[in-house]
Coordinates of C-alpha atoms and ligand atoms in Angstrom, one line a residue:
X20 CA 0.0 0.0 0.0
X21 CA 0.7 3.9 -0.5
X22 CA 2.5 5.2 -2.8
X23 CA 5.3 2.9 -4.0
X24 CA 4.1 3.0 -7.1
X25 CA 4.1 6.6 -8.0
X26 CA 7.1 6.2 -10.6
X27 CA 5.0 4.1 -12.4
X28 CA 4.4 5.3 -16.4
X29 CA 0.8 6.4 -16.6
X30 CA -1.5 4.6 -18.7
X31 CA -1.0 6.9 -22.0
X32 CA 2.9 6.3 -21.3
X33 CA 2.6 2.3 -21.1
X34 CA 0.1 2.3 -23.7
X35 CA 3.0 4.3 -26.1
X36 CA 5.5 2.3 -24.8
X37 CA 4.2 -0.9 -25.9
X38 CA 3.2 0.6 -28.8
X39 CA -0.5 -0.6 -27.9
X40 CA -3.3 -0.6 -31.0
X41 CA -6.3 -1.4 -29.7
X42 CA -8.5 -3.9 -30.5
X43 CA -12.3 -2.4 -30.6
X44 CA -13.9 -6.3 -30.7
X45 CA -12.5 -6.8 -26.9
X46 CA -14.1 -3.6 -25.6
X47 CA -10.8 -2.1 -24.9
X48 CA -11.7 1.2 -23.5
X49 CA -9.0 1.7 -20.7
X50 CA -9.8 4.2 -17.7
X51 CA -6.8 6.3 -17.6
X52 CA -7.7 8.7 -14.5
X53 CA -6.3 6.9 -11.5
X54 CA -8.6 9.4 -8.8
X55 CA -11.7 7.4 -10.6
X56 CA -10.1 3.5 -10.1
X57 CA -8.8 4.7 -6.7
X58 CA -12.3 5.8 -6.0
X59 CA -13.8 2.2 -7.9
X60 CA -11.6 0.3 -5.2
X61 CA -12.3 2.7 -1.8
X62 CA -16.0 1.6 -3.1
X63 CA -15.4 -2.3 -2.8
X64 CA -15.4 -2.5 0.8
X65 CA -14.7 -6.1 1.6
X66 CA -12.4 -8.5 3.4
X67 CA -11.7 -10.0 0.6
X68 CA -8.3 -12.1 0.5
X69 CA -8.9 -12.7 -3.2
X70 CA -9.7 -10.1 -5.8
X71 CA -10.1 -11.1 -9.1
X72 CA -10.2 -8.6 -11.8
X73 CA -11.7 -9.1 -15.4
X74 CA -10.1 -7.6 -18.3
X75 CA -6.7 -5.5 -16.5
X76 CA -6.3 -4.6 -19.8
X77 CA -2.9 -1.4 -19.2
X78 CA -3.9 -2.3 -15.4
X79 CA -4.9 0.9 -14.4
X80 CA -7.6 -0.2 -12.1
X81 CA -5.2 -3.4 -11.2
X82 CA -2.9 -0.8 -9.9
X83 CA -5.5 1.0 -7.7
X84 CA -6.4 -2.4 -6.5
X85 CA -2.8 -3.2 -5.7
X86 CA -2.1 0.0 -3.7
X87 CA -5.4 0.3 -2.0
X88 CA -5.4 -3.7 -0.8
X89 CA -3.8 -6.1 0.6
X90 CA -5.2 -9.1 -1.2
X91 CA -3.6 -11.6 -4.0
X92 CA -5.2 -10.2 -7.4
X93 CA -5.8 -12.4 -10.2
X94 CA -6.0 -10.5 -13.3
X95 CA -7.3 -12.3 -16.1
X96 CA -7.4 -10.7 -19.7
X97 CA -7.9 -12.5 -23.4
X98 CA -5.5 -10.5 -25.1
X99 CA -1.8 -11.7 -24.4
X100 CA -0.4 -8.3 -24.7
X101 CA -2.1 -7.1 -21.2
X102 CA 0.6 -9.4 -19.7
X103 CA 3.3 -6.8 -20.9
X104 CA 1.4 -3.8 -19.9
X105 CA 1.4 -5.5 -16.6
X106 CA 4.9 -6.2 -16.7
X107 CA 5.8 -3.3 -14.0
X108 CA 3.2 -3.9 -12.0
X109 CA 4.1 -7.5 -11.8
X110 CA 7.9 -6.7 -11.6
X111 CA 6.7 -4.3 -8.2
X112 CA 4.1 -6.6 -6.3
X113 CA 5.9 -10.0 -7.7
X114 CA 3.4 -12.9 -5.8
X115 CA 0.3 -10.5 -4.9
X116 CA -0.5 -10.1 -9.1
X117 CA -1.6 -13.7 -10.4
X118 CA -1.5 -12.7 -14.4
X119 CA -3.9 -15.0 -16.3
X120 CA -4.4 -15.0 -20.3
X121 CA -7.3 -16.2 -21.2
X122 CA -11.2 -15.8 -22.0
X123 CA -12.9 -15.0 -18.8
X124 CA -16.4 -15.9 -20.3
X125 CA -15.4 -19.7 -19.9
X126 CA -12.7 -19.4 -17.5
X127 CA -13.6 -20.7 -13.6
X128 CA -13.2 -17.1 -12.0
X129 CA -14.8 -18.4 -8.3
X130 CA -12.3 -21.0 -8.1
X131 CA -9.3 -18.3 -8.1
X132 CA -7.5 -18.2 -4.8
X133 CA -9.1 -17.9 -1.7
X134 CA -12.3 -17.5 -0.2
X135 CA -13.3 -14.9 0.3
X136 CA -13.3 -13.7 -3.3
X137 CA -14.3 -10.3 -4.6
X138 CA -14.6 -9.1 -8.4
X139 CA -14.0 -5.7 -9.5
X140 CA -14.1 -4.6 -13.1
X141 CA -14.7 -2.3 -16.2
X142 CA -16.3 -5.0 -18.0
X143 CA -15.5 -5.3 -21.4
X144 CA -19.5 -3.9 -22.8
X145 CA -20.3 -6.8 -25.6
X146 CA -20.1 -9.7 -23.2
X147 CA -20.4 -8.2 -20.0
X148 CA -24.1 -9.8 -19.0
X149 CA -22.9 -12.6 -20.2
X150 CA -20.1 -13.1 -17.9
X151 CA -22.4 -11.9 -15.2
X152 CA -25.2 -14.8 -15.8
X153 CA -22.1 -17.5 -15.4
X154 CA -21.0 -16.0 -12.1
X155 CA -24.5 -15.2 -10.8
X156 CA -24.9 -19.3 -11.1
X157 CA -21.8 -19.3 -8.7
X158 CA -22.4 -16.1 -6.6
X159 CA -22.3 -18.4 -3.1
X160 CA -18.7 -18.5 -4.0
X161 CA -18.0 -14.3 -4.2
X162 CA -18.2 -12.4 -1.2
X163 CA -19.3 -8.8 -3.3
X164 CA -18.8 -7.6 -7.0
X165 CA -18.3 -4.2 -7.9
X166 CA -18.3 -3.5 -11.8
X167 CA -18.9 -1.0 -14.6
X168 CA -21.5 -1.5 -17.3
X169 CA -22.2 0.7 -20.0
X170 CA -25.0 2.6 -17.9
X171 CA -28.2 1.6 -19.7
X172 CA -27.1 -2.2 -18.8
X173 CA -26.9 -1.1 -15.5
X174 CA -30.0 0.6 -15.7
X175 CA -31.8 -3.1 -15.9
X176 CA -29.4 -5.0 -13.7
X177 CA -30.1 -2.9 -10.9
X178 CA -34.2 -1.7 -12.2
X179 CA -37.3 -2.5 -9.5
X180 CA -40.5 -4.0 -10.6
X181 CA -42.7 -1.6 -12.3
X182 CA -39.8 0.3 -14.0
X183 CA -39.2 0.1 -17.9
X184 CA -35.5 -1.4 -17.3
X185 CA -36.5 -4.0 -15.2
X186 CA -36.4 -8.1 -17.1
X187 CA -34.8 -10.8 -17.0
X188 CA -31.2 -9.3 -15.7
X189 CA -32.4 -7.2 -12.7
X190 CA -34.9 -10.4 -11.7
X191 CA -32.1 -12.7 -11.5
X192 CA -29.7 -10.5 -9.8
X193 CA -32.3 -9.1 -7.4
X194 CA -33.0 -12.8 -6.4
X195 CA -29.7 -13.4 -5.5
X196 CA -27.6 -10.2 -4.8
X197 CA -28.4 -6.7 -2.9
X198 CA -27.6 -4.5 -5.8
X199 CA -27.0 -1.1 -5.9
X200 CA -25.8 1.8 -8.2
X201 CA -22.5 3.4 -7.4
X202 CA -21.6 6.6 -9.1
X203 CA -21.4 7.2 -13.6
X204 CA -18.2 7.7 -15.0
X205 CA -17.9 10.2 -17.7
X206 CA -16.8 8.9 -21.8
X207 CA -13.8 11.6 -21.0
X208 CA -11.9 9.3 -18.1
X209 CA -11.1 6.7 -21.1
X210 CA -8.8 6.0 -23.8
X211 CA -10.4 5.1 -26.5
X212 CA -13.5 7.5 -25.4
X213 CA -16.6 5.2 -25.9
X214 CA -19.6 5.9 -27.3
X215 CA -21.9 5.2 -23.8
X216 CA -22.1 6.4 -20.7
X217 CA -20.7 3.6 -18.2
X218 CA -21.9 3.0 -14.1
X219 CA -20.4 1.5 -11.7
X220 CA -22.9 -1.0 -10.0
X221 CA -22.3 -3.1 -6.8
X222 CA -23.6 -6.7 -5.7
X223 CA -23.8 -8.1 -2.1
X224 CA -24.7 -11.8 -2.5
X225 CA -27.5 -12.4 -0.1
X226 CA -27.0 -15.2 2.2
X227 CA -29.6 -17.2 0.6
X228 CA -31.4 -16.7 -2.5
X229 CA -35.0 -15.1 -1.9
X230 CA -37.2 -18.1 -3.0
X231 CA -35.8 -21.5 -3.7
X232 CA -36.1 -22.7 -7.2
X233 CA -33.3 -23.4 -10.2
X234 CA -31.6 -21.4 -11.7
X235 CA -32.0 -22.6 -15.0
X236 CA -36.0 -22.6 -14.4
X237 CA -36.1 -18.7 -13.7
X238 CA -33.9 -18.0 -16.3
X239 CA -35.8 -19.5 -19.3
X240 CA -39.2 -18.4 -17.7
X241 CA -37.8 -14.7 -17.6
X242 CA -36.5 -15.3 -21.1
X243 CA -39.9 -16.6 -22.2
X244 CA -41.6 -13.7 -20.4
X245 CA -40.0 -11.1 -21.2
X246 CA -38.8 -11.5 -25.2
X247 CA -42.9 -10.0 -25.2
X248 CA -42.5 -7.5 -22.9
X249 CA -45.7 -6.1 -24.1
X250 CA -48.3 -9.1 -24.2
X251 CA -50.2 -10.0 -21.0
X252 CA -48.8 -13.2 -19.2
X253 CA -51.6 -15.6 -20.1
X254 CA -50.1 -14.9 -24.0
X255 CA -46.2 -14.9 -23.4
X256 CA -46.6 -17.8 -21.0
X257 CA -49.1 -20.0 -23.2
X258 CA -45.8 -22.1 -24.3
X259 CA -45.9 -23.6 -20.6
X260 CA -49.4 -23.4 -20.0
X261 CA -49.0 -20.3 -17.9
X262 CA -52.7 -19.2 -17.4
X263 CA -53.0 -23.1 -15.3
X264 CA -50.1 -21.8 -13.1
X265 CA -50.7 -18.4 -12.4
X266 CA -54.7 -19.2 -11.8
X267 CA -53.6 -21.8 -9.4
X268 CA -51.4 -18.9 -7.6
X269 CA -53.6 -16.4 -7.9
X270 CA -52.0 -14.1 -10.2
X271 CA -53.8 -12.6 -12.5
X272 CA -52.7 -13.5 -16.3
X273 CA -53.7 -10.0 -17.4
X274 CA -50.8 -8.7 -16.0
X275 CA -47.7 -7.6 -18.3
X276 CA -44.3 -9.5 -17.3
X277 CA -42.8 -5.9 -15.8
X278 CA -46.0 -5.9 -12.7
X279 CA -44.8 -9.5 -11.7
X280 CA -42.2 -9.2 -8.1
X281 CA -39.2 -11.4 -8.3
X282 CA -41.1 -13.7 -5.6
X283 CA -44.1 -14.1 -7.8
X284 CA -41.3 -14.8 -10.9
X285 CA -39.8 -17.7 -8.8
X286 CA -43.0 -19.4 -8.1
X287 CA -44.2 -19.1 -11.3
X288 CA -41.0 -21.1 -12.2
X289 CA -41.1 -23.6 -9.7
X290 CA -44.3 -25.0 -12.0
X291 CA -41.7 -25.6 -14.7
Ligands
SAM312 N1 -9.5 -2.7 -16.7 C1 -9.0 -1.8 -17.8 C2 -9.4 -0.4 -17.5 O1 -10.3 -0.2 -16.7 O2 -8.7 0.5 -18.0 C3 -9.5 -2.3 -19.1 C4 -11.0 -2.4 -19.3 S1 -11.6 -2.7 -20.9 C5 -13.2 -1.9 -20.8 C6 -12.0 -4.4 -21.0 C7 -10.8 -5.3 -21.0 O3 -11.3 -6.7 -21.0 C8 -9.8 -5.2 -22.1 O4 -8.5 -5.2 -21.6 C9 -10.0 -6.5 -22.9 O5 -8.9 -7.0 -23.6 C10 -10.5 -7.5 -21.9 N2 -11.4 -8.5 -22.4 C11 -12.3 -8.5 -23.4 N3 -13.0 -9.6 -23.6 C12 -12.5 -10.5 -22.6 C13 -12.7 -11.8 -22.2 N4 -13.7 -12.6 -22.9 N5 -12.0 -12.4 -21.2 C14 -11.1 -11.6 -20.5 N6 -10.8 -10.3 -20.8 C15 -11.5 -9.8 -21.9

């Protein structure tokens, strides 16, 4: 911790001196403002003794990580030429940065290190729910997650019933996780500047999940609900006989998917 590591290059610098073109399909927008990483980590308040970071990409946010904890970090990125980029940071902490190369969208993150395990990372945007579905199946195994989406995603991860952003994301992350919104982050703190807005998001894994039922039940039964967001249940659940179930629990089937709580949701996929 502090500030061992202010003779560090800063991210433009290591980006030039690895003569770094950047590769759009990966998402790489990299933060370059350290006071908005350093303020990512003083957000991810946990006892973590494994933080795992997706996509380190020039490691800006690794190095906030690094200073501001004490934890071993496993930074996993897909493109091989992070692990240079890294290469001073790894030279400075040695055994506290685990570099991995590989494709965190099939990779095992909540088997890295030890438990307790926290994520924190700018997600790369076009596979970012993705990766958050896969750990969501494991969350038991992460103590908190704190992570930027392009804001509108975030928007529905984190939206109540009722609200237009609220679907299949915020229902299975609301059954399983506290989630809240952090703070935006302007286009102007990256390199490349991208296109959206991004927000930083935070999930608390609940002990247990609010209503027992699989995972792979509520999923398709949010999928099948919500892909017509605009019929009434008794038509976008007619696949599964849905006006049977929700008579039998008393929900009406002339509601639209967005009235349904998360509750309701899970007992409607318990039928399934
Ligand atoms: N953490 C850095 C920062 O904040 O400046 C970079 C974030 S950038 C938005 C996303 C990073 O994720 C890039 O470094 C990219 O190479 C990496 N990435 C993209 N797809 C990935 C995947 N499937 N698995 C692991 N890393 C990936």
């Amino acid at each position: 911790m502090g500030d061992k590591d202010k003779h560090l290059p800063d991210i433009q610098q290591t980006l030039k001196k690895h003569n770094f073109k950047i590769n759009r399909a990966l998402g790489q927008n990299f933060l370059f403002d350290l006071n908005i990483t350093d303020k990512i980590v003083r957000h991810s308040k946990s006892i973590a003794s494994t933080v795992i970071e997706i996509g380190p990409g020039a490691g800006s946010l690794t190095r906030s990580i690094l200073k501001n904890k004490t934890a071993v970090v496993y930074a996993i990125d897909k493109d091989i030429r992070s692990k240079e980029m890294l290469s001073d940071l790894k030279l400075m902490y040695q055994d506290r940065l685990k570099i991995i190369i590989d494709d965190a969208l099939s990779f095992p993150i909540w088997e890295l290190g030890e438990a307790p395990r926290q994520v924190i990372a700018n997600l790369p945007y076009n596979v970012g729910t993705k990766m958050l579905i896969n750990w969501l199946k494991h969350i038991k195994k992460f103590d908190l997650l704190t992570l930027m989406f392009q804001k509108e995603v975030a928007d529905r991860i984190t939206a109540k019933p009722g609200s237009k952003n609220y679907g299949r994301l915020s229902i299975l992350t609301n059954w399983l996780t506290h989630s809240s919104k952090l703070f935006d982050v302007p286009s102007e703190a990256f390199i490349p500047k991208p296109k959206v807005r991004s927000t930083i998001i935070q999930l608390k894994p609940l002990s247990k999940p609010l209503y027992d039922v699989p995972f792979n039940s509520l999923e398709k039964l949010t999928h099948l609900a919500f892909s017509q967001k605009r019929k009434m249940l008794k038509s976008s659940l007619k696949k599964i006989n849905g006006e049977k179930i929700l008579k039998e629990l008393n929900i009406s089937s002339n509601l639209r998917p967005e009235n349904l709580s998360v509750i309701e949701f899970c007992k409607i996929a318990k039928f399934l």
